[in-house]
Short mmCIF file of C-alpha atoms in Angstrom, two decimals:
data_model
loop_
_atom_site.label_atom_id
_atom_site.label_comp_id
_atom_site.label_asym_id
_atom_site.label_seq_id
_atom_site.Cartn_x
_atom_site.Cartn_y
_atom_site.Cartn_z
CA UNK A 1 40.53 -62.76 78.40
CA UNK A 2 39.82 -60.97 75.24
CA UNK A 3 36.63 -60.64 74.05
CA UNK A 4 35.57 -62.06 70.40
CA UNK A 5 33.19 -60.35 68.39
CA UNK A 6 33.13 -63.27 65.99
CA UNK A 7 32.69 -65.90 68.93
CA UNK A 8 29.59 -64.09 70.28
CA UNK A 9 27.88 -63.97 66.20
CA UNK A 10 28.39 -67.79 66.59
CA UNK A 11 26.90 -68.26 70.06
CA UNK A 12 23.88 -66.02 68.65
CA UNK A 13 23.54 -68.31 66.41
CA UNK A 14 23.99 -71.10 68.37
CA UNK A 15 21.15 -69.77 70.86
CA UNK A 16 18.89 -69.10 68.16
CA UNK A 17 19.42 -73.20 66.70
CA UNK A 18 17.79 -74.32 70.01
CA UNK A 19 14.41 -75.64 69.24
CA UNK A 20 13.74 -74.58 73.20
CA UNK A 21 15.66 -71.75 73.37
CA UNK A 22 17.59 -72.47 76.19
CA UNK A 23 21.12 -73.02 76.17
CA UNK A 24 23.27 -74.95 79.02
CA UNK A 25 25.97 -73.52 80.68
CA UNK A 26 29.27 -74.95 80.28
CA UNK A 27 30.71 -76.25 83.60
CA UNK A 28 34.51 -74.52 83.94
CA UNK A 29 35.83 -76.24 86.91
CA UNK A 30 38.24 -78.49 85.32
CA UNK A 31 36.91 -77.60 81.81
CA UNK A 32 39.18 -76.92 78.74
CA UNK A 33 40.27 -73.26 77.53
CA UNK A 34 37.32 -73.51 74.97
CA UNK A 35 34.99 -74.29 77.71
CA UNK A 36 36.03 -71.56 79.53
CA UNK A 37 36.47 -68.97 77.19
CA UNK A 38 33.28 -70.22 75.60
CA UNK A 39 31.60 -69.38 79.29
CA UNK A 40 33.47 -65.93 79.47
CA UNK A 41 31.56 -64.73 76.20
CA UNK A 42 28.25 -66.16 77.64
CA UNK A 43 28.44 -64.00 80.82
CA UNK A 44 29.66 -61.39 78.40
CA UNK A 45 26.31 -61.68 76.17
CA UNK A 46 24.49 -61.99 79.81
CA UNK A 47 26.25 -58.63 80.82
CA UNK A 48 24.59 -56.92 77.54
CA UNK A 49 21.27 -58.16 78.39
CA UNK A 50 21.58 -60.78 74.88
CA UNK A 51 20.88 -63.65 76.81
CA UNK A 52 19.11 -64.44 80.06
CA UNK A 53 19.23 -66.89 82.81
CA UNK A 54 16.37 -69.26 83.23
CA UNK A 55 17.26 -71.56 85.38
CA UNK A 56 20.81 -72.69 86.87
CA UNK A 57 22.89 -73.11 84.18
CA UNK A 58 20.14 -72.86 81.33
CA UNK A 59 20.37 -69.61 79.37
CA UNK A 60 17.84 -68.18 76.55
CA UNK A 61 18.16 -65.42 73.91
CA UNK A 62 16.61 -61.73 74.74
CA UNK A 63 14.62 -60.07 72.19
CA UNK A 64 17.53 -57.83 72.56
CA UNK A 65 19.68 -60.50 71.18
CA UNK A 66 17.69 -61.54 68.46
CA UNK A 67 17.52 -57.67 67.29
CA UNK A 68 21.41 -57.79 67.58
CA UNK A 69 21.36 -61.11 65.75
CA UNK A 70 19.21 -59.61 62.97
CA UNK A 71 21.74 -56.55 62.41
CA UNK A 72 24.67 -58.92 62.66
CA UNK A 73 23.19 -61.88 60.45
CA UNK A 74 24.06 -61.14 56.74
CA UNK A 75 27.91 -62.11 56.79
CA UNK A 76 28.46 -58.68 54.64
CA UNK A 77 27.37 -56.59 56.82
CA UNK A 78 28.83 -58.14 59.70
CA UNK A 79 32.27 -57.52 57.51
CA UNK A 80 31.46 -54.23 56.72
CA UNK A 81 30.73 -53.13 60.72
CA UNK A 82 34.12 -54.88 61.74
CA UNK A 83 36.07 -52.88 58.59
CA UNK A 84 34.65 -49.92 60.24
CA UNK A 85 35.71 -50.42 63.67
CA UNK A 86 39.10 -51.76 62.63
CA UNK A 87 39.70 -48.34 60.52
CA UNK A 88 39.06 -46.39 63.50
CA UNK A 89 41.66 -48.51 65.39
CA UNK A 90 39.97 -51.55 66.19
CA UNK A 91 38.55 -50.74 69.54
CA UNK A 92 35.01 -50.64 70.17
CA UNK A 93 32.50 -51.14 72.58
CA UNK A 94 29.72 -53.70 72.07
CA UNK A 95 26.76 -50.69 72.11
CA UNK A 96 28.66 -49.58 69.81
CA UNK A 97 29.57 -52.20 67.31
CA UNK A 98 25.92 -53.36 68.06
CA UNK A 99 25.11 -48.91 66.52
CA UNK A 100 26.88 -49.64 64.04
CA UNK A 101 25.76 -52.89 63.00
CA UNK A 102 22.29 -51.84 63.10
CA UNK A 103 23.21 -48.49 61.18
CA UNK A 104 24.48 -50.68 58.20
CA UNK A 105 21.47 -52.63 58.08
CA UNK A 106 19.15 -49.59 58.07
CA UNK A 107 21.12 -48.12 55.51
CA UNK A 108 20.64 -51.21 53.32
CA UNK A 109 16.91 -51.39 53.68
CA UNK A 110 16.66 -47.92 52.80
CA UNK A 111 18.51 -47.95 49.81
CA UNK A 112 16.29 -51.01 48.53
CA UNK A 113 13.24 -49.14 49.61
CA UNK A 114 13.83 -45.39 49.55
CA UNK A 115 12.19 -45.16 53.07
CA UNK A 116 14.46 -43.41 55.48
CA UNK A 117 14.98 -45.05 58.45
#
């Protein structure tokens, strides 16, 4: 399965919705494609260290993933970090989408604050 940049943004921000910050896991025996390839990008964000098991099935957000979140929030810069990786032929990592995420956003409080960051 392909991984989708744009599907883990949404589960980020599905995470961070939780009033309890915990998350079930989908059950994929039997479940539909979106189930499953809804689970695939959760082990995916688990993999990166975004998102943690609690319990069986139960998930919460790292601080890790709400750092990611924050560089990834504003919709312009999330444009802006895929336009870079899809101009350097639209394969990247996620450390390093997640670089350059966080690059753009440093660059944008610096240039409304003059502070190098």
């Amino acid at each position: 399965m392909k991984r989708d940049d744009d599907l883990l943004r949404e589960m980020l921000f599905e995470f961070e919705e939780q009033e309890d910050f915990l998350i079930l896991d989908r059950n994929v025996i039997g479940a539909s494609q979106e189930d499953r390839r809804w689970q695939y990008h959760l082990n995916l964000l688990a993999d990166q260290g975004l998102v943690t098991p609690v319990a069986e099935g139960t998930y919460r957000m790292t601080t890790q993933g709400h750092d990611f979140l924050e560089a990834i929030r504003d919709e312009g810069l999330w444009r802006e970090t895929k336009k870079a990786v899809a101009e350097t032929g639209g394969n990247a990592t996620l450390e390093i989408v997640r670089a350059l995420a966080v690059g753009f956003l440093k660059k944008k409080i610096s240039q409304h604050t003059d502070i190098p960051l």
